[in-house]
GROMACS .gro file of C-alpha atoms in nm:
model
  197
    1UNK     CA    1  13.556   6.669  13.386
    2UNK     CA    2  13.693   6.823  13.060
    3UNK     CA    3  13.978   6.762  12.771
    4UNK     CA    4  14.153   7.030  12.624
    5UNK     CA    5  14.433   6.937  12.309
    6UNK     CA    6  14.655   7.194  12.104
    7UNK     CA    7  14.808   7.136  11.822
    8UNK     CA    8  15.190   7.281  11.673
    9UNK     CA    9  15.188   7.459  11.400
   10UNK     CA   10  15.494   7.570  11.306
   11UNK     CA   11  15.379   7.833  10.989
   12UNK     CA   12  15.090   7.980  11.249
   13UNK     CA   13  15.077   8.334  11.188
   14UNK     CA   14  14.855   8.422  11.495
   15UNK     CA   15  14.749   8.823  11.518
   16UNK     CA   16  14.894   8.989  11.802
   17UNK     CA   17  15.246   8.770  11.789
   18UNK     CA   18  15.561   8.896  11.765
   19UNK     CA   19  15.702   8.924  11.437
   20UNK     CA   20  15.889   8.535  11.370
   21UNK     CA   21  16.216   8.679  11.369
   22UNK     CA   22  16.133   8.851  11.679
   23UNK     CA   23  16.016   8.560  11.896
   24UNK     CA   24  16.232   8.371  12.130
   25UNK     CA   25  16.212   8.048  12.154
   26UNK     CA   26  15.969   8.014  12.447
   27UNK     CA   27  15.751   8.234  12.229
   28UNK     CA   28  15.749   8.055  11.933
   29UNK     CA   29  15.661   7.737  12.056
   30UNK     CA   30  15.352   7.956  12.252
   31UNK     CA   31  15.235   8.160  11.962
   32UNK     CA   32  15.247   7.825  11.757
   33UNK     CA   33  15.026   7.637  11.973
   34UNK     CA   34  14.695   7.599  11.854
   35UNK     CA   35  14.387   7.503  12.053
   36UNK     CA   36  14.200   7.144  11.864
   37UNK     CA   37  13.920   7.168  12.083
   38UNK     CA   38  13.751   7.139  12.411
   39UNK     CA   39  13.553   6.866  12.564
   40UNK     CA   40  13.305   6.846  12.870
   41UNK     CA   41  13.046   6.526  12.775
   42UNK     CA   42  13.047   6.248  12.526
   43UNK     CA   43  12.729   6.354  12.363
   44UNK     CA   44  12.540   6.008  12.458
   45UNK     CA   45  12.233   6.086  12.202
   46UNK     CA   46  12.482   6.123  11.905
   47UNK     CA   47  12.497   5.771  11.763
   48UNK     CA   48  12.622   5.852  11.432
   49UNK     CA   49  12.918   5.578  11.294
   50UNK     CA   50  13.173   5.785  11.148
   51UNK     CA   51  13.584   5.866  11.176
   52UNK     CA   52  13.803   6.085  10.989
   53UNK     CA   53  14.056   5.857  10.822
   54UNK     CA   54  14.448   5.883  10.859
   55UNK     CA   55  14.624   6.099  10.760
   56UNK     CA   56  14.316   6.383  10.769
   57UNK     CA   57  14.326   6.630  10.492
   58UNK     CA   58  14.031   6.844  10.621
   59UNK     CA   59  13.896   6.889  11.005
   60UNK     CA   60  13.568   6.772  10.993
   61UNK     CA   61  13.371   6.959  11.227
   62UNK     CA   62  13.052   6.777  11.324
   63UNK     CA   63  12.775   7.072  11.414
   64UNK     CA   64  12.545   6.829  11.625
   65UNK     CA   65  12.753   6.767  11.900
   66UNK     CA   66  12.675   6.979  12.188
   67UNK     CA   67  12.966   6.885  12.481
   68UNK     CA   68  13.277   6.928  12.245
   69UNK     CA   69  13.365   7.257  12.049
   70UNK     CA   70  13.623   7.217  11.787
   71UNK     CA   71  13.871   7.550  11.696
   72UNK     CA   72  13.773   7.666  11.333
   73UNK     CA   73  14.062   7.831  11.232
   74UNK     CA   74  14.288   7.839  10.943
   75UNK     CA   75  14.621   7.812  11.187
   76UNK     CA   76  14.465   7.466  11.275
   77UNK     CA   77  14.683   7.222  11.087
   78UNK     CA   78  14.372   6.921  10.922
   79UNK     CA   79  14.333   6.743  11.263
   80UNK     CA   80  14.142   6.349  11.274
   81UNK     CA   81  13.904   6.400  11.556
   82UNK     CA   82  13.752   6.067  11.741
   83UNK     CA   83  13.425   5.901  11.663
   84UNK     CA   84  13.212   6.094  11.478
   85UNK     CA   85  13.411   6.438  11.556
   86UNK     CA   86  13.428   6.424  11.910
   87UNK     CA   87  13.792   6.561  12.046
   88UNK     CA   88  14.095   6.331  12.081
   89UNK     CA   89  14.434   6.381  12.086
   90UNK     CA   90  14.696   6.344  11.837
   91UNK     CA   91  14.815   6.018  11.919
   92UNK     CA   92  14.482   5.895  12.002
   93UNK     CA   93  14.244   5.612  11.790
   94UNK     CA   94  13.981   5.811  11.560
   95UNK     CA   95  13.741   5.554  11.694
   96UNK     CA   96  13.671   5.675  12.047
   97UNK     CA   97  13.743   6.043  12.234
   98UNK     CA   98  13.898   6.178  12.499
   99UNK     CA   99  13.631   6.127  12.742
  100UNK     CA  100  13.542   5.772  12.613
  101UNK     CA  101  13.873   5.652  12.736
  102UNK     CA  102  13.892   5.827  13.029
  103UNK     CA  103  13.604   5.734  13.218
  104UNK     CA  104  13.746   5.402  13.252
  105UNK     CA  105  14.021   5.525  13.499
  106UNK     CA  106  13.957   5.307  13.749
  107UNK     CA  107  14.158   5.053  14.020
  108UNK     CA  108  14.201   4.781  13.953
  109UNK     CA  109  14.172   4.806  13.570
  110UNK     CA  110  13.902   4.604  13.496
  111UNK     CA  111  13.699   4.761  13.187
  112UNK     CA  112  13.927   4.797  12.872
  113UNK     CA  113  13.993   5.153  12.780
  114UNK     CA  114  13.863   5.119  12.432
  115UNK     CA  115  13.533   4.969  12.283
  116UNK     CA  116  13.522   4.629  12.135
  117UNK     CA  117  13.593   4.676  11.751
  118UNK     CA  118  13.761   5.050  11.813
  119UNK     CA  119  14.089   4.884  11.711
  120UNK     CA  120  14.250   4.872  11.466
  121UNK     CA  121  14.159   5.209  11.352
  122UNK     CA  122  14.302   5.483  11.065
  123UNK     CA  123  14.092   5.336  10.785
  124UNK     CA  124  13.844   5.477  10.551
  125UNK     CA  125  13.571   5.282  10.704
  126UNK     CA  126  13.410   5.394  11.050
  127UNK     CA  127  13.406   5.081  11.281
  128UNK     CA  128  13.178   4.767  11.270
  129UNK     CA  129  12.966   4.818  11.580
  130UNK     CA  130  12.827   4.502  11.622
  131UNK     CA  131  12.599   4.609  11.945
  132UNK     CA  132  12.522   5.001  11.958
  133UNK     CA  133  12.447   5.011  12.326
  134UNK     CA  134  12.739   4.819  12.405
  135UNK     CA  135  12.933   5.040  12.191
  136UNK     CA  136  12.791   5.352  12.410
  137UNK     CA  137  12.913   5.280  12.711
  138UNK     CA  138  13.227   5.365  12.620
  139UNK     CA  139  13.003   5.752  12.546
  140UNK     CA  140  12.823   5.786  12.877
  141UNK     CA  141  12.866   6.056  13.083
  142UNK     CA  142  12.950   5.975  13.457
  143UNK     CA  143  12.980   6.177  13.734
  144UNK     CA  144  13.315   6.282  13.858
  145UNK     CA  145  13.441   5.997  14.148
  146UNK     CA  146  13.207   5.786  13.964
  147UNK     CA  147  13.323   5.458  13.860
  148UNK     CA  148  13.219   5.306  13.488
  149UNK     CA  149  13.234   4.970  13.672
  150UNK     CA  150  13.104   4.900  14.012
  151UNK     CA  151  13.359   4.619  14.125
  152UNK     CA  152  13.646   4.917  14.076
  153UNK     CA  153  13.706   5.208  14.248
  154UNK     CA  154  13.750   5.562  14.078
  155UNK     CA  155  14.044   5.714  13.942
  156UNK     CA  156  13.836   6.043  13.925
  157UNK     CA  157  13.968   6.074  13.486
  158UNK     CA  158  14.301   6.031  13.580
  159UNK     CA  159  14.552   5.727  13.433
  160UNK     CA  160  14.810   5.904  13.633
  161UNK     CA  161  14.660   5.758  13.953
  162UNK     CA  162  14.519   5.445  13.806
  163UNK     CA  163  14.888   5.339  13.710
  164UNK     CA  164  14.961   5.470  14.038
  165UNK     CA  165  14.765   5.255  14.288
  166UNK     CA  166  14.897   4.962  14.078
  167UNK     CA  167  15.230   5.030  14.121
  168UNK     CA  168  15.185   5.078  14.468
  169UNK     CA  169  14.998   4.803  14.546
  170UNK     CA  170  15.232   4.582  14.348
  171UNK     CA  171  15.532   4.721  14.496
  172UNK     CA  172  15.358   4.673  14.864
  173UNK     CA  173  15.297   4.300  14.750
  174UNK     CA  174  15.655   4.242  14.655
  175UNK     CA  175  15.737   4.398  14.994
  176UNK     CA  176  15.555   4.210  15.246
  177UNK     CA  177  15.531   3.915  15.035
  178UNK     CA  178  15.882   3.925  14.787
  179UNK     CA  179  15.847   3.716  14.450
  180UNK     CA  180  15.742   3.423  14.434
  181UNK     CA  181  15.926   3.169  14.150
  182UNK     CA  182  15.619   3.133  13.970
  183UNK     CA  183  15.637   3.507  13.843
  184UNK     CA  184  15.954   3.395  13.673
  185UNK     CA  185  15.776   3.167  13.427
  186UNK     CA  186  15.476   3.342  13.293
  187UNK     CA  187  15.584   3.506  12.975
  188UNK     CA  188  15.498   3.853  12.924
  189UNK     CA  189  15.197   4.008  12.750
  190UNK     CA  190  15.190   4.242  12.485
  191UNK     CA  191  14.913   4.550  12.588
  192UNK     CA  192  14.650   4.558  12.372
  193UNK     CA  193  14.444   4.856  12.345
  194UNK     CA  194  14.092   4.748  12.251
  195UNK     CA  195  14.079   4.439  12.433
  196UNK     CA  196  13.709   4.362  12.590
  197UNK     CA  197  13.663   4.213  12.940
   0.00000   0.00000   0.00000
């Protein structure tokens, strides 16, 4: 399994473009595309607690880890990378990684996607890990059709077929079964990213 992100840029000046004026549209959002990084492992042996705080000013590239590369490049708008510079993606918490999160892709959904204490995140100070090795399970690597939990079957990395199976099973349920009244009382409930199990 591997991660891949880009970032927009929308000032890149990348060598070998089209002069700006020149570009069409198609080639401007192309040329402005900028690679964050690549990802392949969670670097298990890299324990370090640290996060690049919101919004980043600087990509801080950590030299230690050996399964992630991060682009160095001055069309690289200052990215926040995940725990302790591992790739994430834009949108993502800078207290976990790519990798971390997906390896829990699993039916049914029974590990949270996130670490205890991962949440909330953005803040100058890297997270309280109250238990280390608890904390690195979320940083294993697993084989691919592996599952992070044995009651669950893989989702192989992908939340795509995770949210699938559910959906069909549910839908399947309602089906053979149809809704019951009780369903009509429970109130609904919020997701929570970083909930334990």
């Amino acid at each position: 399994m591997g991660a891949g992100t880009f970032a927009y840029n929308g000032q890149a000046d990348v060598k070998g473009a089209p002069a700006p004026a020149d570009r069409s549209d198609a080639e401007k959002l192309h040329h402005n595309l900028i690679p964050v990084g690549l990802m392949w492992g969670n670097d298990p042996q890299d324990t370090t607690n640290t996060t690049t705080p919101f919004p980043p000013t600087k990509t801080v590239i950590n030299p230690d880890l050996k399964e992630t590369i991060i682009t160095d490049s001055a069309n690289l708008p200052a990215q926040h990378l995940g725990w302790n510079g591992r790739l994430n993606g834009p949108a993502d918490l800078n207290t976990t990684s790519c990798l971390a999160c997906h390896i829990m892709a699993q039916y049914p959904a029974l590990t949270s996607l996130v670490p205890p204490g991962s949440v909330p995140d953005g803040g100058p100070n890297p997270p309280d890990i109250k238990d280390m090795d608890e904390w690195m399970f979320w940083f294993q690597n697993i084989p691919a059709a592996t599952s992070s939990n044995a009651s669950a079957y893989s989702t192989d990395f992908s939340f795509q077929v995770a949210i699938s199976l559910t959906n069909f099973y549910a839908a399947k349920d309602a089906a053979e079964f149809g809704h019951r009244a009780d369903e009509y009382l429970v109130a609904p409930v919020p997701i929570g990213r970083g909930v334990s199990d």
